[in-house]
Tab-separated table of C-alpha atoms and ligand atoms in Angstrom:
chain	number	residue	atom	x	y	z
A	1	MET	CA	-8.701	-22.046	-4.335
A	2	ALA	CA	-8.714	-25.031	-1.988
A	3	GLU	CA	-8.203	-24.410	1.642
A	4	THR	CA	-4.782	-25.743	2.722
A	5	ALA	CA	-5.585	-28.341	6.098
A	6	THR	CA	-4.977	-26.767	9.517
A	7	ILE	CA	-4.339	-28.508	12.894
A	8	PRO	CA	-6.204	-26.696	15.983
A	9	LEU	CA	-3.452	-26.327	18.825
A	10	THR	CA	-4.049	-24.194	21.853
A	11	LEU	CA	-1.500	-21.979	22.857
A	12	GLU	CA	-0.249	-24.630	25.862
A	13	ASP	CA	0.342	-27.185	22.848
A	14	ILE	CA	2.095	-24.586	20.684
A	15	GLU	CA	4.648	-24.028	24.148
A	16	GLN	CA	4.843	-27.515	24.804
A	17	LEU	CA	5.683	-28.448	20.975
A	18	SER	CA	8.097	-25.785	20.664
A	19	ARG	CA	9.733	-26.496	24.022
A	20	ALA	CA	10.165	-30.109	23.161
A	21	VAL	CA	11.946	-29.535	19.702
A	22	PHE	CA	14.151	-26.525	20.826
A	23	ALA	CA	15.470	-28.323	23.840
A	24	SER	CA	15.777	-31.804	22.070
A	25	ASN	CA	17.809	-30.065	19.423
A	26	GLY	CA	20.509	-28.303	21.635
A	27	CYS	CA	19.191	-25.502	23.221
A	28	ASP	CA	19.609	-25.110	26.831
A	29	GLU	CA	16.915	-23.878	29.243
A	30	PRO	CA	17.397	-19.994	28.777
A	31	ASN	CA	17.642	-20.345	25.173
A	32	THR	CA	14.467	-22.854	24.821
A	33	ASP	CA	12.686	-20.458	27.267
A	34	ALA	CA	13.388	-17.281	25.140
A	35	LEU	CA	12.390	-19.080	21.889
A	36	VAL	CA	9.432	-20.600	23.036
A	37	ARG	CA	8.119	-17.127	24.405
A	38	THR	CA	8.921	-15.903	20.937
A	39	VAL	CA	7.158	-18.595	18.683
A	40	VAL	CA	3.945	-18.544	21.261
A	41	THR	CA	3.677	-14.762	21.280
A	42	ALA	CA	3.777	-14.772	17.470
A	43	GLU	CA	1.019	-17.094	17.124
A	44	ARG	CA	-1.257	-15.558	19.889
A	45	ASP	CA	-0.977	-12.600	18.239
A	46	GLY	CA	-1.898	-13.610	14.988
A	47	SER	CA	1.824	-13.569	13.439
A	48	ALA	CA	1.685	-16.863	11.090
A	49	SER	CA	4.735	-15.978	9.380
A	50	HIS	CA	6.873	-15.763	12.256
A	51	GLY	CA	5.391	-18.253	14.590
A	52	LEU	CA	5.949	-22.012	14.050
A	53	PHE	CA	6.463	-21.304	10.440
A	54	ARG	CA	10.128	-20.442	11.687
A	55	VAL	CA	10.977	-23.451	13.518
A	56	PRO	CA	12.387	-25.612	10.961
A	57	GLY	CA	14.717	-22.843	10.258
A	58	TYR	CA	15.604	-22.351	13.575
A	59	ILE	CA	16.283	-25.933	14.061
A	60	ALA	CA	18.044	-26.298	10.467
A	61	SER	CA	20.602	-23.612	11.740
A	62	LEU	CA	21.081	-25.580	15.712
A	63	ARG	CA	21.795	-28.741	13.550
A	64	SER	CA	24.305	-27.157	10.883
A	65	GLY	CA	25.904	-25.808	13.907
A	66	LYS	CA	25.826	-22.231	12.759
A	67	VAL	CA	23.977	-20.854	15.477
A	68	ASN	CA	24.524	-21.369	19.442
A	69	GLY	CA	21.733	-22.687	21.396
A	70	ARG	CA	23.715	-22.304	24.845
A	71	ALA	CA	24.570	-18.882	23.766
A	72	ARG	CA	25.378	-16.581	26.956
A	73	PRO	CA	24.821	-12.699	25.908
A	74	THR	CA	27.086	-10.399	27.444
A	75	ILE	CA	25.990	-6.710	28.032
A	76	ASP	CA	28.607	-3.635	27.770
A	77	ASN	CA	27.277	-0.365	29.166
A	78	ALA	CA	30.665	1.342	29.744
A	79	LEU	CA	29.134	4.313	27.553
A	80	ALA	CA	25.960	4.608	29.791
A	81	ALA	CA	23.782	5.825	26.775
A	82	VAL	CA	25.311	2.863	24.340
A	83	ILE	CA	24.405	-0.645	25.511
A	84	LYS	CA	26.328	-3.217	23.727
A	85	VAL	CA	24.955	-6.812	23.560
A	86	HIS	CA	27.153	-9.117	22.184
A	87	GLY	CA	25.184	-12.309	20.954
A	88	ASP	CA	27.681	-15.208	21.542
A	89	ASN	CA	26.358	-16.399	18.018
A	90	GLY	CA	23.068	-17.165	19.329
A	91	TYR	CA	19.372	-16.321	18.690
A	92	ALA	CA	18.340	-12.911	19.302
A	93	PRO	CA	15.450	-13.377	21.743
A	94	LEU	CA	17.417	-14.154	24.803
A	95	ALA	CA	19.994	-11.283	23.985
A	96	ILE	CA	16.720	-8.575	23.644
A	97	GLU	CA	15.570	-10.228	27.025
A	98	ARG	CA	18.648	-9.481	28.604
A	99	GLY	CA	19.647	-6.339	26.962
A	100	VAL	CA	16.170	-4.576	27.483
A	101	PRO	CA	15.891	-3.856	30.865
A	102	VAL	CA	19.463	-2.477	31.124
A	103	LEU	CA	18.655	0.056	28.038
A	104	ALA	CA	15.363	1.040	29.701
A	105	GLU	CA	17.273	1.897	33.152
A	106	ALA	CA	19.802	4.107	30.709
A	107	ALA	CA	16.970	5.747	28.752
A	108	LYS	CA	14.948	6.481	31.886
A	109	LYS	CA	18.233	8.218	33.692
A	110	LEU	CA	19.538	9.857	30.511
A	111	GLY	CA	16.370	10.730	28.524
A	112	ILE	CA	17.653	8.598	25.503
A	113	ALA	CA	19.770	5.676	25.012
A	114	VAL	CA	20.585	3.075	21.984
A	115	MET	CA	21.211	-0.758	22.388
A	116	THR	CA	23.204	-2.400	19.711
A	117	ILE	CA	23.079	-6.532	19.502
A	118	THR	CA	25.607	-7.791	17.486
A	119	HIS	CA	26.897	-11.569	16.805
A	120	SER	CA	23.003	-12.694	16.754
A	121	TYR	CA	20.283	-14.500	14.182
A	122	HIS	CA	17.019	-12.793	14.198
A	123	PHE	CA	14.217	-14.854	12.906
A	124	ALA	CA	11.262	-13.311	14.658
A	125	ALA	CA	8.490	-10.470	14.647
A	126	MET	CA	9.839	-7.172	15.954
A	127	TRP	CA	7.056	-5.781	18.480
A	128	PRO	CA	8.160	-7.744	21.732
A	129	GLU	CA	11.389	-5.560	22.221
A	130	VAL	CA	9.886	-2.169	21.586
A	131	GLU	CA	6.515	-3.726	23.608
A	132	ALA	CA	8.832	-4.231	26.646
A	133	LEU	CA	10.274	-0.580	26.388
A	134	ALA	CA	6.793	0.573	26.265
A	135	ALA	CA	5.679	-1.326	29.172
A	136	GLU	CA	8.517	0.615	31.077
A	137	ASP	CA	6.536	4.221	29.831
A	138	LEU	CA	9.411	4.319	27.175
A	139	ILE	CA	9.282	5.267	23.293
A	140	GLY	CA	10.851	2.171	21.565
A	141	LEU	CA	12.508	2.021	17.837
A	142	ALA	CA	13.953	-1.066	16.516
A	143	CYS	CA	15.520	-2.663	13.478
A	144	VAL	CA	17.012	-5.300	11.974
A	145	SER	CA	18.483	-6.692	8.494
A	146	SER	CA	18.360	-10.040	6.789
A	147	LYS	CA	19.866	-11.375	3.526
A	148	PRO	CA	19.413	-9.298	0.707
A	149	TYR	CA	15.769	-10.066	-0.751
A	150	VAL	CA	14.691	-6.462	-1.847
A	151	ALA	CA	15.827	-4.580	-4.425
A	152	PRO	CA	16.534	-0.711	-4.288
A	153	ALA	CA	13.400	1.453	-5.984
A	154	GLY	CA	14.109	1.505	-9.800
A	155	GLY	CA	16.500	-1.503	-9.872
A	156	SER	CA	15.861	-5.853	-9.919
A	157	GLU	CA	18.757	-6.474	-8.130
A	158	ALA	CA	17.854	-7.528	-4.178
A	159	LEU	CA	20.528	-5.509	-1.813
A	160	PHE	CA	17.992	-4.637	1.140
A	161	GLY	CA	16.854	-7.232	3.394
A	162	THR	CA	13.002	-6.981	4.243
A	163	ASN	CA	14.068	-4.592	7.057
A	164	PRO	CA	11.503	-4.650	9.645
A	165	ILE	CA	11.075	-1.356	11.782
A	166	SER	CA	9.020	-1.551	14.861
A	167	PHE	CA	7.908	1.254	17.246
A	168	ALA	CA	5.982	1.352	20.710
A	169	TRP	CA	4.224	4.294	22.294
A	170	PRO	CA	3.341	4.051	25.764
A	171	ARG	CA	-0.065	4.973	26.670
A	172	PRO	CA	0.267	4.624	30.017
A	173	GLY	CA	-2.634	2.026	31.831
A	174	LYS	CA	-3.598	0.821	27.969
A	175	MET	CA	-1.798	-0.926	25.281
A	176	PRO	CA	0.799	0.882	23.289
A	177	VAL	CA	0.462	2.142	19.779
A	178	VAL	CA	2.749	-0.579	18.227
A	179	VAL	CA	4.184	-0.321	14.509
A	180	ASP	CA	5.697	-3.283	13.400
A	181	MET	CA	6.434	-3.755	9.564
A	182	ALA	CA	8.751	-4.890	7.184
A	183	THR	CA	9.819	-2.074	4.553
A	184	ALA	CA	9.236	-4.684	1.662
A	185	ALA	CA	6.011	-4.294	0.378
A	186	MET	CA	5.396	-8.155	1.744
A	187	ALA	CA	7.614	-9.684	4.447
A	188	HIS	CA	9.550	-12.567	2.940
A	189	GLY	CA	7.515	-15.068	5.284
A	190	GLU	CA	4.297	-13.374	3.664
A	191	ILE	CA	5.340	-14.153	0.251
A	192	GLN	CA	6.282	-17.919	1.512
A	193	LEU	CA	2.986	-18.110	3.069
A	194	ALA	CA	1.195	-17.016	-0.072
A	195	ALA	CA	3.143	-19.273	-2.299
A	196	ARG	CA	2.212	-22.276	0.512
A	197	GLU	CA	-1.144	-21.695	-0.051
A	198	GLY	CA	-1.238	-21.025	-3.640
A	199	GLU	CA	-2.607	-17.293	-3.572
A	200	ALA	CA	-1.634	-14.211	-5.340
A	201	VAL	CA	0.154	-11.531	-3.996
A	202	PRO	CA	-0.854	-7.804	-4.856
A	203	LEU	CA	0.937	-6.112	-8.220
A	204	GLY	CA	4.379	-4.486	-6.464
A	205	ALA	CA	5.095	-6.896	-3.923
A	206	GLY	CA	8.088	-7.892	-6.265
A	207	LEU	CA	9.664	-8.956	-9.533
A	208	ASP	CA	10.081	-12.293	-11.411
A	209	ALA	CA	13.680	-13.509	-12.283
A	210	SER	CA	13.664	-11.598	-15.417
A	211	GLY	CA	12.768	-8.522	-13.370
A	212	ASN	CA	8.869	-8.389	-14.624
A	213	ASP	CA	6.069	-7.552	-12.207
A	214	THR	CA	4.284	-10.457	-11.313
A	215	THR	CA	1.513	-11.762	-8.947
A	216	ASP	CA	2.908	-15.277	-8.439
A	217	PRO	CA	4.559	-15.669	-5.218
A	218	ARG	CA	6.610	-18.328	-6.440
A	219	GLU	CA	7.944	-16.269	-9.106
A	220	ILE	CA	8.848	-13.601	-6.584
A	221	LEU	CA	10.802	-16.082	-4.518
A	222	GLN	CA	12.978	-17.086	-7.678
A	223	GLY	CA	13.399	-13.346	-8.543
A	224	VAL	CA	13.321	-9.861	-6.253
A	225	LEU	CA	10.835	-8.523	-3.678
A	226	LEU	CA	10.148	-4.628	-3.712
A	227	PRO	CA	10.270	-2.012	-1.229
A	228	PHE	CA	6.858	-0.688	-0.222
A	229	GLY	CA	5.801	2.586	-1.403
A	230	GLY	CA	8.385	3.070	-4.287
A	231	TYR	CA	11.339	5.397	-4.015
A	232	LYS	CA	10.398	6.274	0.044
A	233	GLY	CA	9.966	2.761	0.966
A	234	SER	CA	13.219	1.876	-0.465
A	235	ALA	CA	14.826	5.091	1.489
A	236	ILE	CA	13.544	3.666	4.794
A	237	ALA	CA	14.947	0.237	3.954
A	238	LEU	CA	18.147	1.888	3.693
A	239	MET	CA	17.937	3.456	6.789
A	240	VAL	CA	17.364	0.467	8.403
A	241	GLU	CA	20.461	-1.236	6.564
A	242	LEU	CA	22.561	1.714	7.807
A	243	LEU	CA	21.193	1.461	11.203
A	244	ALA	CA	21.284	-2.297	11.734
A	245	GLY	CA	24.629	-2.833	10.032
A	246	GLY	CA	26.523	0.613	10.010
A	247	ALA	CA	25.424	1.984	13.195
A	248	VAL	CA	25.766	-1.281	15.196
A	249	GLY	CA	28.891	-2.629	13.580
A	250	ASP	CA	27.825	-5.791	12.255
A	251	HIS	CA	26.681	-7.411	8.829
A	252	PHE	CA	24.843	-5.464	5.898
A	253	GLY	CA	22.499	-7.947	4.455
A	254	PHE	CA	25.027	-8.904	1.365
A	255	GLU	CA	27.400	-9.596	3.823
A	256	SER	CA	25.223	-11.956	5.995
A	257	GLN	CA	24.510	-13.481	2.844
A	258	ALA	CA	28.165	-14.181	2.147
A	259	ALA	CA	28.816	-15.330	5.764
A	260	ASP	CA	25.493	-17.939	5.509
A	261	ASN	CA	25.768	-21.312	4.994
A	262	ASN	CA	21.936	-21.681	3.551
A	263	ASP	CA	20.783	-24.085	5.643
A	264	GLY	CA	17.263	-22.315	6.093
A	265	GLY	CA	18.042	-20.434	9.046
A	266	PRO	CA	18.238	-16.624	9.638
A	267	SER	CA	21.561	-15.161	8.976
A	268	VAL	CA	23.822	-13.419	10.792
A	269	GLY	CA	23.628	-9.587	11.759
A	270	GLY	CA	22.967	-7.001	13.831
A	271	GLU	CA	19.706	-4.929	15.490
A	272	PHE	CA	19.255	-1.471	16.655
A	273	ILE	CA	17.399	-0.504	19.334
A	274	MET	CA	16.628	3.017	20.603
A	275	ALA	CA	14.763	3.855	23.776
A	276	ILE	CA	13.500	7.477	24.544
A	277	SER	CA	11.785	8.801	28.064
A	278	PRO	CA	8.799	11.083	26.989
A	279	GLU	CA	8.638	12.165	30.631
A	280	LEU	CA	12.079	13.438	30.330
A	281	VAL	CA	12.120	14.788	27.148
A	282	ALA	CA	8.851	16.016	26.291
A	283	GLY	CA	8.048	16.617	30.356
A	284	SER	CA	5.206	15.579	32.189
A	285	GLY	CA	1.896	15.878	30.905
A	286	TRP	CA	2.837	14.175	27.803
A	287	ALA	CA	0.649	11.046	28.195
A	288	GLU	CA	-2.578	13.587	28.424
A	289	HIS	CA	-1.162	15.447	25.294
A	290	CYS	CA	-0.930	12.432	23.599
A	291	GLU	CA	-4.055	10.759	24.214
A	292	ALA	CA	-6.116	13.924	23.033
A	293	PHE	CA	-4.415	12.836	19.637
A	294	PHE	CA	-5.354	9.440	19.893
A	295	GLN	CA	-8.932	10.608	20.638
A	296	ARG	CA	-8.845	12.496	17.055
A	297	TYR	CA	-6.994	9.477	15.155
A	298	ASP	CA	-10.039	6.932	16.821
A	299	ALA	CA	-12.863	9.335	15.871
A	300	ILE	CA	-11.865	9.052	12.425
A	301	GLU	CA	-14.219	6.158	10.605
A	302	GLY	CA	-12.207	4.071	8.988
A	303	ALA	CA	-9.051	4.458	10.373
A	304	ARG	CA	-7.692	2.318	13.602
A	305	LEU	CA	-4.358	2.486	15.555
A	306	PRO	CA	-1.570	0.114	14.248
A	307	GLY	CA	-1.329	-2.814	16.746
A	308	LEU	CA	-4.908	-3.172	17.328
A	309	ARG	CA	-5.267	-6.323	15.245
A	310	ARG	CA	-2.392	-8.160	17.485
A	311	HIS	CA	-3.567	-6.679	20.647
A	312	ASP	CA	-7.276	-8.364	19.723
A	313	ASN	CA	-5.830	-11.487	18.743
A	314	ARG	CA	-4.008	-11.614	21.878
A	315	LYS	CA	-7.024	-11.560	23.952
A	316	SER	CA	-8.413	-14.990	22.707
A	317	ASN	CA	-7.628	-18.128	24.378
A	318	GLU	CA	-9.270	-20.156	21.519
A	319	PRO	CA	-6.961	-22.790	19.348
A	320	ARG	CA	-4.984	-21.357	16.651
A	321	HIS	CA	-5.383	-22.978	13.208
A	322	ILE	CA	-2.018	-24.086	12.238
A	323	ASN	CA	-1.074	-25.433	8.636
A	324	ALA	CA	-1.018	-29.209	9.296
A	325	GLU	CA	1.715	-30.416	7.051
A	326	LEU	CA	4.106	-27.721	8.950
A	327	VAL	CA	2.703	-29.134	12.240
A	328	GLU	CA	3.713	-32.946	11.216
A	329	ARG	CA	7.045	-31.329	10.050
A	330	ILE	CA	7.518	-29.910	13.659
A	331	ARG	CA	6.876	-32.923	15.318
A	332	ASP	CA	9.139	-34.803	13.414
A	333	LEU	CA	11.647	-33.003	14.242
A	334	ARG	CA	11.826	-33.689	18.044
A	335	ARG	CA	14.539	-35.969	19.152
B	1	NDP	P1	1.926	-6.176	8.490
B	1	NDP	O1	1.942	-5.328	6.936
B	1	NDP	O2	0.890	-7.214	8.848
B	1	NDP	O3	1.497	-4.813	9.416
B	1	NDP	C1	2.446	-3.779	9.411
B	1	NDP	C2	1.901	-2.934	10.518
B	1	NDP	O4	0.700	-2.141	9.900
B	1	NDP	C3	1.567	-3.214	11.902
B	1	NDP	O5	1.641	-2.499	12.868
B	1	NDP	C4	0.052	-3.490	11.474
B	1	NDP	O6	-0.752	-3.266	12.777
B	1	NDP	C5	-0.516	-1.763	10.727
B	1	NDP	N1	-1.550	-2.259	10.047
B	1	NDP	C6	-1.898	-3.523	9.648
B	1	NDP	N2	-2.842	-2.720	8.678
B	1	NDP	C7	-3.300	-1.498	9.065
B	1	NDP	C8	-4.827	-0.970	8.903
B	1	NDP	N3	-5.895	-1.105	8.248
B	1	NDP	N4	-4.833	0.382	9.811
B	1	NDP	C9	-3.759	0.840	10.696
B	1	NDP	N5	-2.386	-0.207	11.007
B	1	NDP	C10	-2.592	-1.110	10.082
B	1	NDP	O7	3.125	-6.409	8.609
B	1	NDP	P2	4.337	-6.982	7.889
B	1	NDP	O8	3.631	-7.980	6.703
B	1	NDP	O9	5.314	-5.931	7.032
B	1	NDP	O10	5.408	-7.771	8.703
B	1	NDP	C11	5.102	-8.918	9.414
B	1	NDP	C12	5.998	-9.187	10.468
B	1	NDP	O11	7.189	-9.831	9.996
B	1	NDP	C13	6.521	-8.054	11.325
B	1	NDP	O12	6.143	-8.624	12.628
B	1	NDP	C14	7.997	-7.823	10.883
B	1	NDP	O13	8.571	-7.612	12.624
B	1	NDP	C15	8.317	-9.793	10.632
B	1	NDP	N6	9.543	-9.301	9.695
B	1	NDP	C16	10.657	-9.686	10.447
B	1	NDP	C17	11.798	-9.477	9.594
B	1	NDP	C18	13.035	-10.266	10.614
B	1	NDP	O14	14.037	-10.104	9.679
B	1	NDP	N7	13.237	-10.297	11.815
B	1	NDP	C19	12.035	-9.473	8.420
B	1	NDP	C20	10.622	-8.644	7.848
B	1	NDP	C21	9.679	-9.083	8.882
B	1	NDP	P3	-1.330	-4.778	13.197
B	1	NDP	O15	-0.636	-5.750	13.495
B	1	NDP	O16	-2.214	-4.242	14.554
B	1	NDP	O17	-2.262	-5.268	12.062
B	2	PYC	O1	9.759	-12.436	6.620
B	2	PYC	O2	10.985	-11.332	5.423
B	2	PYC	C1	10.792	-11.783	6.458
B	2	PYC	C2	11.935	-12.112	7.510
B	2	PYC	C3	13.361	-12.193	7.058
B	2	PYC	C4	13.770	-12.746	8.040
B	2	PYC	C5	13.135	-13.060	9.042
B	2	PYC	N1	11.932	-12.816	8.532
């Protein structure tokens, strides 16, 4: 397979390019800043499916008027342990950045707190919200749904979003353990990237439009994705759908789809975030206790903790190699 052409961009280049595109397409400064941080950190950590790749979709939704580039998320914490963030129909990163410190404060006081984000559009990787909680020595768990792309186990009709779940475990003085994964066998963005690169995907990633197994990502994009791990992954996707839709009081995936204008950007939906204080729940000594567990984990040959790849990528200041067509497309979006 011929490799597709790439352009080397430093993180500073990525920041400048995405800033120019968001700011010239109707995003005000706070929203631009939050989106730029989202794009740059995704590229920094090696998440090609959720960095610059998402910019054309973000811009399509600003231009169609679906998403508010001047959103001012509001926070209602009247219930103390429940922080309700209204996203003002904007992109999720600003709502997250504004809400998480309030959530962290509540969890540190009460031991556990949840945050709901409604009226918002999530198109990003899920680790930033939970890593921000781990930086406060809190355990973070977050999930979000999207348009239906994924069939429940046994079926061939999409009902679930790719429904990611992220989790961060704080390790004082060290990087947290971070799990951040779609509950689909592959994220929709990863299938799109494979289709762009002309690469086959593993069997089990999805079905074609007739419900047959296929390794061709273009066929899967016409059909459905599958949950990871059969009925068990399907059950976790169900839990995410219920937490991000039912518990938050926002759209389920099928409702997001019905509300969407199909402009290529994200669909409206909710996000569920939970923060737990190990200090208050487990008591002092929790960190040493858990380090003993991580030591055993690390001693197992062939095993590595989730999050390590992204944290290692983060250390590099080298340019990132970005698909050349994508870079040109994004440059053309500047006004
Ligand atoms: P991956 O399959 O790449 O990774 C899933 C998790 O497994 C990561 O925590 C990863 O850590 C870990 N992992 C991978 N390989 C190993 C290994 N060999 N040993 C131990 N741990 C490992 O992620 P996905 O493709 O499922 O998701 C990609 C991104 O897409 C995520 O950031 C997700 O949030 C995002 N997404 C967003 C959606 C949205 O609606 N906003 C929807 C769906 C996905 P590491 O990173 O260190 O490799
Ligand atoms: O990659 O599955 C995905 C995805 C859906 C919404 C944002 N990313």
